[in-house]
PDB file of C-alpha atoms in Angstrom:
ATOM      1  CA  UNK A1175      -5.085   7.289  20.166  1.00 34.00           C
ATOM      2  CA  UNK A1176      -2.143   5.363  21.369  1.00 32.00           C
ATOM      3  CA  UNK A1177      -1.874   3.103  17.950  1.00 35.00           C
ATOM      4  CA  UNK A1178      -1.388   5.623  15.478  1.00 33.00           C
ATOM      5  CA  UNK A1179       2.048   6.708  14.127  1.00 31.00           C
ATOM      6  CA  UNK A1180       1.119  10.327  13.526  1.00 32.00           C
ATOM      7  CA  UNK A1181      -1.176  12.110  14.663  1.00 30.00           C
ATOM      8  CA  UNK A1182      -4.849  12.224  12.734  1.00 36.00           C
ATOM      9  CA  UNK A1183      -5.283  15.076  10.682  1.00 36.00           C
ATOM     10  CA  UNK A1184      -8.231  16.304   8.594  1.00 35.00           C
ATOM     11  CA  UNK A1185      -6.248  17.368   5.816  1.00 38.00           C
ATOM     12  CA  UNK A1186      -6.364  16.320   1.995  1.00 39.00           C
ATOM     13  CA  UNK A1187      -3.297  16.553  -0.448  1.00 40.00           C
ATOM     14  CA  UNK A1188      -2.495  19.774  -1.529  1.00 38.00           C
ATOM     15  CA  UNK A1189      -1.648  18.602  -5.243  1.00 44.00           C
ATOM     16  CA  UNK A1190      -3.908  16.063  -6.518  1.00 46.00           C
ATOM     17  CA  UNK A1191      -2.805  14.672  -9.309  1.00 46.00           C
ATOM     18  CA  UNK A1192      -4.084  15.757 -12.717  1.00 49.00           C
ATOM     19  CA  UNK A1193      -7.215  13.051 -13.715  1.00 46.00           C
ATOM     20  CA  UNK A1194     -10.466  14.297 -13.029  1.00 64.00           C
ATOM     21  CA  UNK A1195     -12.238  12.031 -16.022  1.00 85.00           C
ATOM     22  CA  UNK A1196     -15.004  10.483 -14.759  1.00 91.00           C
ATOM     23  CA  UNK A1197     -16.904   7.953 -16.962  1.00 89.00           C
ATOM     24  CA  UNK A1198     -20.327   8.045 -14.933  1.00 92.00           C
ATOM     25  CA  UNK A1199     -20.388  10.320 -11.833  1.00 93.00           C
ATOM     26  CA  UNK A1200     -23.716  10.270 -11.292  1.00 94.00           C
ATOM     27  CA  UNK A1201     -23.276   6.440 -11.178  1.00 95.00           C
ATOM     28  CA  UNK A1202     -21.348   5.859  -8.504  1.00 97.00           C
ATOM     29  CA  UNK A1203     -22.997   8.548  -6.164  1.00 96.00           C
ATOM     30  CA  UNK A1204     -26.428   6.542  -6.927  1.00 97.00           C
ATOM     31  CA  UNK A1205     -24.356   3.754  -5.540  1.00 98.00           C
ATOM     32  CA  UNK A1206     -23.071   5.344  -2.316  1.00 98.00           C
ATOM     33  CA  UNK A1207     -26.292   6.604  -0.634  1.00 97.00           C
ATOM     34  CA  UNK A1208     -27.205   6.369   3.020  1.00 98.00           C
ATOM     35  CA  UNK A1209     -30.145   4.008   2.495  1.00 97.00           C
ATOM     36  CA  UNK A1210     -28.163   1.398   0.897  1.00 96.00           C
ATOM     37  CA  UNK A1211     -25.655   1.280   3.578  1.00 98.00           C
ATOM     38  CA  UNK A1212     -25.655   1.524   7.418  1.00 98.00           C
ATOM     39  CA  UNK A1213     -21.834   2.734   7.180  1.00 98.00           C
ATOM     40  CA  UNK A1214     -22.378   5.430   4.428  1.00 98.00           C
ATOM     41  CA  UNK A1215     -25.406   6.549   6.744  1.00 98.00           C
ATOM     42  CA  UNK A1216     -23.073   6.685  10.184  1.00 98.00           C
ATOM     43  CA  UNK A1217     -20.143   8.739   7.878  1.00 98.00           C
ATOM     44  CA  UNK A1218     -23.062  10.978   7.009  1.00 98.00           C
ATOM     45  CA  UNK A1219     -24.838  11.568  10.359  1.00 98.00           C
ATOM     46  CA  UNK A1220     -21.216  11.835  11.638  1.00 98.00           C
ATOM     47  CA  UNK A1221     -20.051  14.235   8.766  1.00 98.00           C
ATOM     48  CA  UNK A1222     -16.566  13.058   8.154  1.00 98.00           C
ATOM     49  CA  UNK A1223     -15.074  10.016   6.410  1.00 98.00           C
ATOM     50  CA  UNK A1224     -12.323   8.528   8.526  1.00 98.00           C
ATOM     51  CA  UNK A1225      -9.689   6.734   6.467  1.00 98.00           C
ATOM     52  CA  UNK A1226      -6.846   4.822   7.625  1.00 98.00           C
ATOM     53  CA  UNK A1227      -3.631   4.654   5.358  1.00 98.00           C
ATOM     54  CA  UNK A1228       0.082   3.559   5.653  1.00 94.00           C
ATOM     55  CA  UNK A1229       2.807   5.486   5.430  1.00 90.00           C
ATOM     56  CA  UNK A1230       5.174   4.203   2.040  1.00 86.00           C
ATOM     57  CA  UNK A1231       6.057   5.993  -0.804  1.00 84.00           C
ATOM     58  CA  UNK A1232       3.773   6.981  -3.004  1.00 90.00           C
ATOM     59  CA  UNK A1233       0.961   5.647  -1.171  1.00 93.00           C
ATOM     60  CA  UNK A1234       1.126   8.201   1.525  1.00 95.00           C
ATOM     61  CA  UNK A1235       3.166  10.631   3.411  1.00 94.00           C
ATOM     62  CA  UNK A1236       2.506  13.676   5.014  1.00 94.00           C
ATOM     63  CA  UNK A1237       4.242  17.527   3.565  1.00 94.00           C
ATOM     64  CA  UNK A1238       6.288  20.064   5.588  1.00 93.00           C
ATOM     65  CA  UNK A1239       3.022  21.431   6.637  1.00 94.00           C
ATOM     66  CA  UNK A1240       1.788  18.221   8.183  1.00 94.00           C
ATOM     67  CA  UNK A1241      -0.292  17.597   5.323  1.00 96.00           C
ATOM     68  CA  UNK A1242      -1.182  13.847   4.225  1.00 97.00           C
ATOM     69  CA  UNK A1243      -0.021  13.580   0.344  1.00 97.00           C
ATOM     70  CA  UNK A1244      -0.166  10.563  -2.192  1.00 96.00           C
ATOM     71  CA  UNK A1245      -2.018   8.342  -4.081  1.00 96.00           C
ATOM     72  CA  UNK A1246      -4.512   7.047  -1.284  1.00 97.00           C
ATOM     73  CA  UNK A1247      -4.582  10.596  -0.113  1.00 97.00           C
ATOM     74  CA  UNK A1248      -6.111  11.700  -3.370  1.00 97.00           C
ATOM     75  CA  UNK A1249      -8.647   8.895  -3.765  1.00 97.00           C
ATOM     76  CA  UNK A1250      -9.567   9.611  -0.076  1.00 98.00           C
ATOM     77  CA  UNK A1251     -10.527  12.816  -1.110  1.00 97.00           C
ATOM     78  CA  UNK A1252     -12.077  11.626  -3.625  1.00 97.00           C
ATOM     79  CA  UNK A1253     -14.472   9.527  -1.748  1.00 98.00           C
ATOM     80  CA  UNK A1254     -15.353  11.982   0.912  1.00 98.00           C
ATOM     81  CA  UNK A1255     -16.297  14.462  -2.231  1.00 97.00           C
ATOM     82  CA  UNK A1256     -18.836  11.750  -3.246  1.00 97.00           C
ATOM     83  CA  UNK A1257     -20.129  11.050  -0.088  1.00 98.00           C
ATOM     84  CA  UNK A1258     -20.682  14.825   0.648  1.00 97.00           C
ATOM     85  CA  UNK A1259     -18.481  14.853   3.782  1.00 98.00           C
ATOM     86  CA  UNK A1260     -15.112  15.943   5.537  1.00 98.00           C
ATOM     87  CA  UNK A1261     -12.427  14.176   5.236  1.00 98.00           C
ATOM     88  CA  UNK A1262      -9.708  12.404   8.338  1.00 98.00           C
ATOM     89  CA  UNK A1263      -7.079  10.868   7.444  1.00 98.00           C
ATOM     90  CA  UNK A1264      -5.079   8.848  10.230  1.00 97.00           C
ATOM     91  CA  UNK A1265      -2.133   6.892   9.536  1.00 96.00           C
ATOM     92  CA  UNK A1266      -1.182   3.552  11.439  1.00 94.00           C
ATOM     93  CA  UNK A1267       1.852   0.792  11.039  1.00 90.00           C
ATOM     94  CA  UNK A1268       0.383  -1.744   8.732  1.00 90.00           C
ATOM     95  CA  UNK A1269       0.121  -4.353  11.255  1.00 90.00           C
ATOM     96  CA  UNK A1270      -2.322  -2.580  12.484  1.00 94.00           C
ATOM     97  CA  UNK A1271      -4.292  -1.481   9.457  1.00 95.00           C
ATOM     98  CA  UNK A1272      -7.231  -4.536   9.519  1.00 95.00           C
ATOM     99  CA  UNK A1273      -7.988  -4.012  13.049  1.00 96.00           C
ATOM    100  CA  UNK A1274      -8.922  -0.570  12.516  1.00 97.00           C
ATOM    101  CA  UNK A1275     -12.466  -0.990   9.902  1.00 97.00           C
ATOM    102  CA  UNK A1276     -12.607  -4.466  11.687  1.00 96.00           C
ATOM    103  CA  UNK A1277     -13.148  -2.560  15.034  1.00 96.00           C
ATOM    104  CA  UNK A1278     -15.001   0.543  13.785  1.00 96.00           C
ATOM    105  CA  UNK A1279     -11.820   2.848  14.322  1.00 97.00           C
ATOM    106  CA  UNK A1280     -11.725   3.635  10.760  1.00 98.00           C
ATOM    107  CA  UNK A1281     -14.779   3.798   8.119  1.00 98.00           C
ATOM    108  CA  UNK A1282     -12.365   2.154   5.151  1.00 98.00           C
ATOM    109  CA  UNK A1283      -8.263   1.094   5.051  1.00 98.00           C
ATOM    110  CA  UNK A1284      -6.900   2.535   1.226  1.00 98.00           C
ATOM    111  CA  UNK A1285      -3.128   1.740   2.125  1.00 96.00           C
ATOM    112  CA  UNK A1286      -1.914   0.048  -1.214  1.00 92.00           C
ATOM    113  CA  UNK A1287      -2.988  -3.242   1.049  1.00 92.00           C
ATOM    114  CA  UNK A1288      -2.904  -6.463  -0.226  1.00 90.00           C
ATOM    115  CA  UNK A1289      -5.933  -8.460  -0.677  1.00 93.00           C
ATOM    116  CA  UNK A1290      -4.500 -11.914   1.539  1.00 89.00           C
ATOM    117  CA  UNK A1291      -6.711 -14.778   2.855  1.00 89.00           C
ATOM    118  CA  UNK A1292      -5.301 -14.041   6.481  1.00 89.00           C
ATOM    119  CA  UNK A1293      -7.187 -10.443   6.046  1.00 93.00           C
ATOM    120  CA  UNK A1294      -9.690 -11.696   4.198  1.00 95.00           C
ATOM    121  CA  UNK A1295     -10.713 -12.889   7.888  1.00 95.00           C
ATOM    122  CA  UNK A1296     -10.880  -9.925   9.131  1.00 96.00           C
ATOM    123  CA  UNK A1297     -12.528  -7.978   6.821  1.00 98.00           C
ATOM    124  CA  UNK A1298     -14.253  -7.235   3.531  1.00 98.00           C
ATOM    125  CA  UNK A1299     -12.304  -5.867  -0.020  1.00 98.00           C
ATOM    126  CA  UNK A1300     -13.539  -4.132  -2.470  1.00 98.00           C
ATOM    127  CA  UNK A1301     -12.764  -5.074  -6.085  1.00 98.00           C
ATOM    128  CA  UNK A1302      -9.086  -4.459  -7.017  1.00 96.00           C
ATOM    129  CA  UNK A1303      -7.946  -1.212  -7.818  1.00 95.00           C
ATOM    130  CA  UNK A1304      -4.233  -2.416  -8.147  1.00 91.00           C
ATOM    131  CA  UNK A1305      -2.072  -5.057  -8.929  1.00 87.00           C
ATOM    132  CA  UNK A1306       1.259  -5.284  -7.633  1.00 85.00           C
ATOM    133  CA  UNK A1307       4.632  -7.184  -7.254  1.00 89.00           C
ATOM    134  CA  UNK A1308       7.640  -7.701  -5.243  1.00 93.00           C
ATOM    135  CA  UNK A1309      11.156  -8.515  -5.791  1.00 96.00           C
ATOM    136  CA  UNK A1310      13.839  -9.360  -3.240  1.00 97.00           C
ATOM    137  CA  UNK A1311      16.753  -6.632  -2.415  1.00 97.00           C
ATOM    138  CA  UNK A1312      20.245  -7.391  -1.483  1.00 98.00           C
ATOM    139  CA  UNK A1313      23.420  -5.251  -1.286  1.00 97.00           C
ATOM    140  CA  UNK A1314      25.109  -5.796  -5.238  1.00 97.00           C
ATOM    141  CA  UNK A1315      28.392  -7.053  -3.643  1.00 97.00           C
ATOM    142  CA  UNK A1316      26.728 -10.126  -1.581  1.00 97.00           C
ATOM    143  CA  UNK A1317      28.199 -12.188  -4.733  1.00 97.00           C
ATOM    144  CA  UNK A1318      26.963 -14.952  -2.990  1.00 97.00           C
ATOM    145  CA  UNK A1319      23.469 -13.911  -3.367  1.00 98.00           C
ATOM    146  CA  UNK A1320      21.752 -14.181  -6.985  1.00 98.00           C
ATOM    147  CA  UNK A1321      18.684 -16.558  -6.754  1.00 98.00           C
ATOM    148  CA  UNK A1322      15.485 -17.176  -4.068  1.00 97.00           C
ATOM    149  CA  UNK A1323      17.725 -20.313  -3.622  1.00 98.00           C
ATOM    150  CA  UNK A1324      20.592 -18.564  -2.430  1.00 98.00           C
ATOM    151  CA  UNK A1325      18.528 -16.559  -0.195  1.00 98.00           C
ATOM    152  CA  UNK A1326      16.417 -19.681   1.555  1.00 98.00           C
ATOM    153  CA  UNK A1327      19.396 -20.399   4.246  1.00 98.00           C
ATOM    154  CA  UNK A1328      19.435 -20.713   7.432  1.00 98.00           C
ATOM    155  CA  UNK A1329      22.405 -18.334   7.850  1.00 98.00           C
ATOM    156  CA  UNK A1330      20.732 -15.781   5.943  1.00 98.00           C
ATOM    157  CA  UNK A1331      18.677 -12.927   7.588  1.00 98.00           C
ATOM    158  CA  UNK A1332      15.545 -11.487   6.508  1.00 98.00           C
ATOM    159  CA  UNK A1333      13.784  -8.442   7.373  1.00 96.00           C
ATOM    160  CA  UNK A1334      10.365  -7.034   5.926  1.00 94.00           C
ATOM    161  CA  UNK A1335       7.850  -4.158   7.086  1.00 90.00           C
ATOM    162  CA  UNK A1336       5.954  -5.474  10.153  1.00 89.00           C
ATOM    163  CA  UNK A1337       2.302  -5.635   8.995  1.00 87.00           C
ATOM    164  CA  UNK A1338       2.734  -5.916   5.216  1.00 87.00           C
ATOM    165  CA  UNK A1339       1.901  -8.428   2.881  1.00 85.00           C
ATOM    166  CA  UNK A1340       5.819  -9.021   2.710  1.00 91.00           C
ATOM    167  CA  UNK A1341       5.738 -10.715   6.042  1.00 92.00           C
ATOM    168  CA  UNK A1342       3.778 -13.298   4.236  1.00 90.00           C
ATOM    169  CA  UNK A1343       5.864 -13.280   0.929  1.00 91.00           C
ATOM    170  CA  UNK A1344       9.097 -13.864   2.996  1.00 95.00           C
ATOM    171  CA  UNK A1345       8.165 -16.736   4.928  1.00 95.00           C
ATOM    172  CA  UNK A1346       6.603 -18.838   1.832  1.00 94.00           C
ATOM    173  CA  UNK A1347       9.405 -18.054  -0.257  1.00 96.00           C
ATOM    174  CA  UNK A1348      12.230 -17.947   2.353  1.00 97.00           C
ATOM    175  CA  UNK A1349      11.170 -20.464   5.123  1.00 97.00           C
ATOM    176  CA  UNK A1350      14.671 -21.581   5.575  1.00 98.00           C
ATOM    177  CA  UNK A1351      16.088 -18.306   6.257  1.00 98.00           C
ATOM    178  CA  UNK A1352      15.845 -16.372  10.015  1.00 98.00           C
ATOM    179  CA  UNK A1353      12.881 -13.776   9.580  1.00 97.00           C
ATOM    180  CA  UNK A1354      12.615 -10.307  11.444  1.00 95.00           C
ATOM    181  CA  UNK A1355      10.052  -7.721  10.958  1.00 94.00           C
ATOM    182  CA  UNK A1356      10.821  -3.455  11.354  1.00 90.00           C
ATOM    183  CA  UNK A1357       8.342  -0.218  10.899  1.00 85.00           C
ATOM    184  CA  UNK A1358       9.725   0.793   7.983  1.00 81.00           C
ATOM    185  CA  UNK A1359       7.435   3.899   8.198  1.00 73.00           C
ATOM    186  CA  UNK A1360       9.988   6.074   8.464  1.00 73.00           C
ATOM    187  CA  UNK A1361      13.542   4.335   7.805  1.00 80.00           C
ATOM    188  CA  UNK A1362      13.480   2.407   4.299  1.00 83.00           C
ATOM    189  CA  UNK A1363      14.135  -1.692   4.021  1.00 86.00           C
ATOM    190  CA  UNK A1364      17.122  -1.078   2.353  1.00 91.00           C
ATOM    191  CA  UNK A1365      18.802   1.001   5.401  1.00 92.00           C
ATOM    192  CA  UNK A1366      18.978  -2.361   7.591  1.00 94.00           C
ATOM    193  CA  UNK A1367      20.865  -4.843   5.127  1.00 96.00           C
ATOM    194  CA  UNK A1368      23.076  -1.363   4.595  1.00 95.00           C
ATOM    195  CA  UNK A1369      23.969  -1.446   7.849  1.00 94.00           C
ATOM    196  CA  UNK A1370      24.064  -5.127   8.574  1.00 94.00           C
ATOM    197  CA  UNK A1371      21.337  -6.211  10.476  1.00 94.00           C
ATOM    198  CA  UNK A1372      20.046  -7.803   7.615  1.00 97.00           C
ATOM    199  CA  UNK A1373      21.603  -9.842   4.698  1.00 98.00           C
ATOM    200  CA  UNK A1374      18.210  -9.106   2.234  1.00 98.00           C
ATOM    201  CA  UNK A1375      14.678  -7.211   2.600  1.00 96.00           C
ATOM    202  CA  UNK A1376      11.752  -7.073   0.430  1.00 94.00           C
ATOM    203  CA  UNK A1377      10.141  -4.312  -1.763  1.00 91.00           C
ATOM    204  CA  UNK A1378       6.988  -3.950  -3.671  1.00 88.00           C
ATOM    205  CA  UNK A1379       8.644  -3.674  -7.217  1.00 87.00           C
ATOM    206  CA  UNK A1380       7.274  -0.251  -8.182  1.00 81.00           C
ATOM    207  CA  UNK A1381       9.635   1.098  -5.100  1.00 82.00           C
ATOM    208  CA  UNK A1382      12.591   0.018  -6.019  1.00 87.00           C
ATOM    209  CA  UNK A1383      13.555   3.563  -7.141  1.00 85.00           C
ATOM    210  CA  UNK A1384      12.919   5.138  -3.218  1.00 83.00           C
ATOM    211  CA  UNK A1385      15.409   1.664  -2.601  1.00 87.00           C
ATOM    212  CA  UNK A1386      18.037   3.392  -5.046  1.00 90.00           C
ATOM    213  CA  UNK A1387      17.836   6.654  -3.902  1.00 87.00           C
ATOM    214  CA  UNK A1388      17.680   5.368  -0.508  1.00 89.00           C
ATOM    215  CA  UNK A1389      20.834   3.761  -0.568  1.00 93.00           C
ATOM    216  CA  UNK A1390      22.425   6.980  -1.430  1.00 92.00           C
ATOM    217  CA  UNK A1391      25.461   5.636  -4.110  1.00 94.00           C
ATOM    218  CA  UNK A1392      25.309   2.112  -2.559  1.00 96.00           C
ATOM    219  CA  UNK A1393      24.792  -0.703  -5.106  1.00 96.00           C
ATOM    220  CA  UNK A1394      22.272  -2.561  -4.557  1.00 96.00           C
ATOM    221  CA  UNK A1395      20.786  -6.140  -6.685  1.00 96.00           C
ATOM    222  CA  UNK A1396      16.981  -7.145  -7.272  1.00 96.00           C
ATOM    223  CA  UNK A1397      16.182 -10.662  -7.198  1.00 97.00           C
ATOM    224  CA  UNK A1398      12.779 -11.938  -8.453  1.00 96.00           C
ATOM    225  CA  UNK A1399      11.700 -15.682  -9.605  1.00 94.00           C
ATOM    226  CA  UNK A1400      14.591 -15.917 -12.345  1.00 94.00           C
ATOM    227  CA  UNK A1401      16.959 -14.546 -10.591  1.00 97.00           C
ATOM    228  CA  UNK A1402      18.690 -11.244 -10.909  1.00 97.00           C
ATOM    229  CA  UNK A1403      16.089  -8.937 -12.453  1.00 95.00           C
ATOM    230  CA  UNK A1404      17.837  -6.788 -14.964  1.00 91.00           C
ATOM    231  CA  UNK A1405      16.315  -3.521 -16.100  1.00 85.00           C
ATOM    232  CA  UNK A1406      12.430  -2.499 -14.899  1.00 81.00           C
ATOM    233  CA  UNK A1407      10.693  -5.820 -13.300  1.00 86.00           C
ATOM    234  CA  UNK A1408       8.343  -7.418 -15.829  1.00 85.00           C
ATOM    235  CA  UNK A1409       5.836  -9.596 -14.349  1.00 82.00           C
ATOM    236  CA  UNK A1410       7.229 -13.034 -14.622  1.00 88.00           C
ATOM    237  CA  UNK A1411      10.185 -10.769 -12.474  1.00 92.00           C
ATOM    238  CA  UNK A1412       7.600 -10.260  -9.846  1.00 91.00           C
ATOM    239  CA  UNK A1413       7.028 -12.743  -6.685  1.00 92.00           C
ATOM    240  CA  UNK A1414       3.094 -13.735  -6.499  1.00 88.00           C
ATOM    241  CA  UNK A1415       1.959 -10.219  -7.786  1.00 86.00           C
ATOM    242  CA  UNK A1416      -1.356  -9.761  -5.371  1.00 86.00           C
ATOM    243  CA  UNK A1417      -4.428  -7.663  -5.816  1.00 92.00           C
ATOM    244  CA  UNK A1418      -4.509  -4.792  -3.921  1.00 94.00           C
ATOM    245  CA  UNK A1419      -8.221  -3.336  -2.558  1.00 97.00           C
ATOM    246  CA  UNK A1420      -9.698  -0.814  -0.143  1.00 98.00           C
ATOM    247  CA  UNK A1421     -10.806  -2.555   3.281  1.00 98.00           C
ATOM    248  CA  UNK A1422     -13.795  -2.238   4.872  1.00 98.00           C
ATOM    249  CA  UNK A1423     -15.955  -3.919   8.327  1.00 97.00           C
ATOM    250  CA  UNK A1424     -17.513  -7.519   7.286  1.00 97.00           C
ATOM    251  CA  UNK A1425     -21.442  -7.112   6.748  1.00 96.00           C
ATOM    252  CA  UNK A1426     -22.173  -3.830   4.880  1.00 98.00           C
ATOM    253  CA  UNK A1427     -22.889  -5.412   1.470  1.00 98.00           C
ATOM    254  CA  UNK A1428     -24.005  -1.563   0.210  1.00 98.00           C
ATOM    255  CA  UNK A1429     -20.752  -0.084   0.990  1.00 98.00           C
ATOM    256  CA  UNK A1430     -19.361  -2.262  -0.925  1.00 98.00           C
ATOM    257  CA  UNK A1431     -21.867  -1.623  -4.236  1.00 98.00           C
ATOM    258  CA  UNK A1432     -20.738   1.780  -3.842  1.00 98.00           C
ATOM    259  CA  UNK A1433     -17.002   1.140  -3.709  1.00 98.00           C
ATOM    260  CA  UNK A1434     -16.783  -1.448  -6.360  1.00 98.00           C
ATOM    261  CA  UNK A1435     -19.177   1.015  -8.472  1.00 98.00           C
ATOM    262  CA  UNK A1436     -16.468   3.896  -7.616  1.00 98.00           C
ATOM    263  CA  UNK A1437     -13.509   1.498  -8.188  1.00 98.00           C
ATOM    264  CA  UNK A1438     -14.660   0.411 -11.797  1.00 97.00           C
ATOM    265  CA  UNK A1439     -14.852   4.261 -12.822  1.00 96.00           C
ATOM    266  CA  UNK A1440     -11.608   4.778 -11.031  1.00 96.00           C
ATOM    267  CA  UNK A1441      -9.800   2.322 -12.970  1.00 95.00           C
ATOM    268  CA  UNK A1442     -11.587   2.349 -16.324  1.00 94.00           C
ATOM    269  CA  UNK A1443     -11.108   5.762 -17.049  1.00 94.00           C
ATOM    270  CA  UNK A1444      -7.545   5.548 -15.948  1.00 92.00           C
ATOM    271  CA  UNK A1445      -7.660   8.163 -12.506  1.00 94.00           C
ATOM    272  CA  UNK A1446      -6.098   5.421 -10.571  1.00 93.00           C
ATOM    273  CA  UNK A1447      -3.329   4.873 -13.014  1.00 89.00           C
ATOM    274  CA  UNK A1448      -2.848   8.866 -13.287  1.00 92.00           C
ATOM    275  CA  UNK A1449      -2.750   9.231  -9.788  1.00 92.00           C
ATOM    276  CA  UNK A1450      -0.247   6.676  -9.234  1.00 89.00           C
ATOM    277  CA  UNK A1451       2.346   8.136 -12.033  1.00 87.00           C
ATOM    278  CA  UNK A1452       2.156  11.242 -10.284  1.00 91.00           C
ATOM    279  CA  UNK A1453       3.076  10.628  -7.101  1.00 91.00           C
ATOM    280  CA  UNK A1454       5.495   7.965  -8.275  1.00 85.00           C
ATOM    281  CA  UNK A1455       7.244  11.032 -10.179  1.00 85.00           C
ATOM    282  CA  UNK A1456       6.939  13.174  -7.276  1.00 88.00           C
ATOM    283  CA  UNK A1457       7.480  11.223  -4.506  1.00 83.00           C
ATOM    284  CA  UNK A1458       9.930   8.096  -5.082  1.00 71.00           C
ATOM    285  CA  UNK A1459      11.874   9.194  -8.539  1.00 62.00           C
TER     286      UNK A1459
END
């Protein structure tokens, strides 16, 4: 398939992170039967769950052995154990992400995505699973640089991942500024205002440690709505934190009982938040 970044592989993490609490299992597989759903009955019949993810750190990568690894690998798993199935996992460049449910490519997108009105037109979300911020990056000795109103200039140069909610973010916050989009699926933000094809880029705030260790002994600054953000981002830090859900094709009202049913269990007993520390540790720190 000529849109994917990697190839599909049917392949589940090899470490899943250590939560395995469930508050009612029985629950949520009530919720996610074939006769409530049309989509959980075609992912039955066909015998494998096909889930489209990103690749960013700790969301998703894949190991040395090709494996996909992370947080949405886990819950993917997770999901195809409730459902009874196999599991494919098939990465894509965000941009393209939507299209895939939307088109019937991919039974569900779990990519960390944000919940935005322009997808929101495209497809359905589940309840959030995640909230999430974003912060501005920009190399420490741009002196020059130390507010959004320093950054929202004409002769200033933005870049953010093509696809992501950043786009968005950038161009609301920045609209005076020149904007440019890169994959960043396999070369971090931070590597193009390093090398000066960008003056500042764009992170989701819990990856500003994969920006540090990225920049390998660079310094680099962290902008949010007050300015320089000293210290771990707080959420006043943050630029419009969004919610973050799974995606699914417009119409299956069932499929999304069972996800919302599987999302509260995920979240209230804590799994989700688990699963993120985990990788976070593993992964970006």
């Amino acid at each position: 398939m000529k849109n994917v970044i990697r190839s599909a592989a049917i392949a589940t993490a090899l470490v899943l992170a250590p939560s395995y609490v469930w508050a009612d299992a029985a629950a949520v597989k009530s919720a996610c039967v074939a006769e409530k759903s049309p989509t959980i009955k075609a992912i039955q019949d066909r015998g494998t769950l096909v889930w489209a993810t990103g690749i960013s750190l700790p969301t998703a990568t894949k190991d040395s052995n090709g494996n996909f690894i992370g947080v949405e690998p886990d819950n993917a798993k997770e999901l195809a154990d409730i459902l009874g199935v196999k599991l494919a996992v098939q990465a894509y460049t965000y941009d393209l992400l939507a299209p895939t449910v939307a088109t019937g490519t991919a039974d569900i997108v779990g990519a960390n995505l944000y919940i935005t009105d322009t997808r929101r037109k495209a497809i359905d979300f589940s309840d959030p699973y995640n909230h999430e911020g974003s912060a501005f990056v920009v190399l420490a000795n741009r002196t020059d640089l130390n507010t959004i109103d320093d950054l929202n200039r004409p002769e200033i140069r933005v870049i953010t991942g093509t696809g992501t909610g950043l786009v968005d973010l950038a161009a609301k916050f920045l609209s005076k500024a020149q904007q440019s989009t890169a994959d960043i699926s396999s070369i971090p933000e931070v590597q193009f205002i390093m090398t000066k094809q960008a003056d500042v880029t764009m992170v989701d705030t819990p990856r500003l440690p994969l920006m540090v260790k990225a920049a390998m002994g660079t310094p680099l600054k962290f902008i949010g709505k007050g300015g320089v953000i000293n210290g771990v981002p707080t959420r006043d830090d943050m630029i419009d934190p969004y919610d973050i859900g799974f995606g699914v094709r417009k119409g299956d009202a069932g499929f999304l009982t069972c996800l919302n049913t599987w999302v509260k269990d995920l979240t209230d007993t804590g799994r989700y938040q688990q699963r993120w520390d985990h990788w976070l540790t593993t992964l970006v720190h």
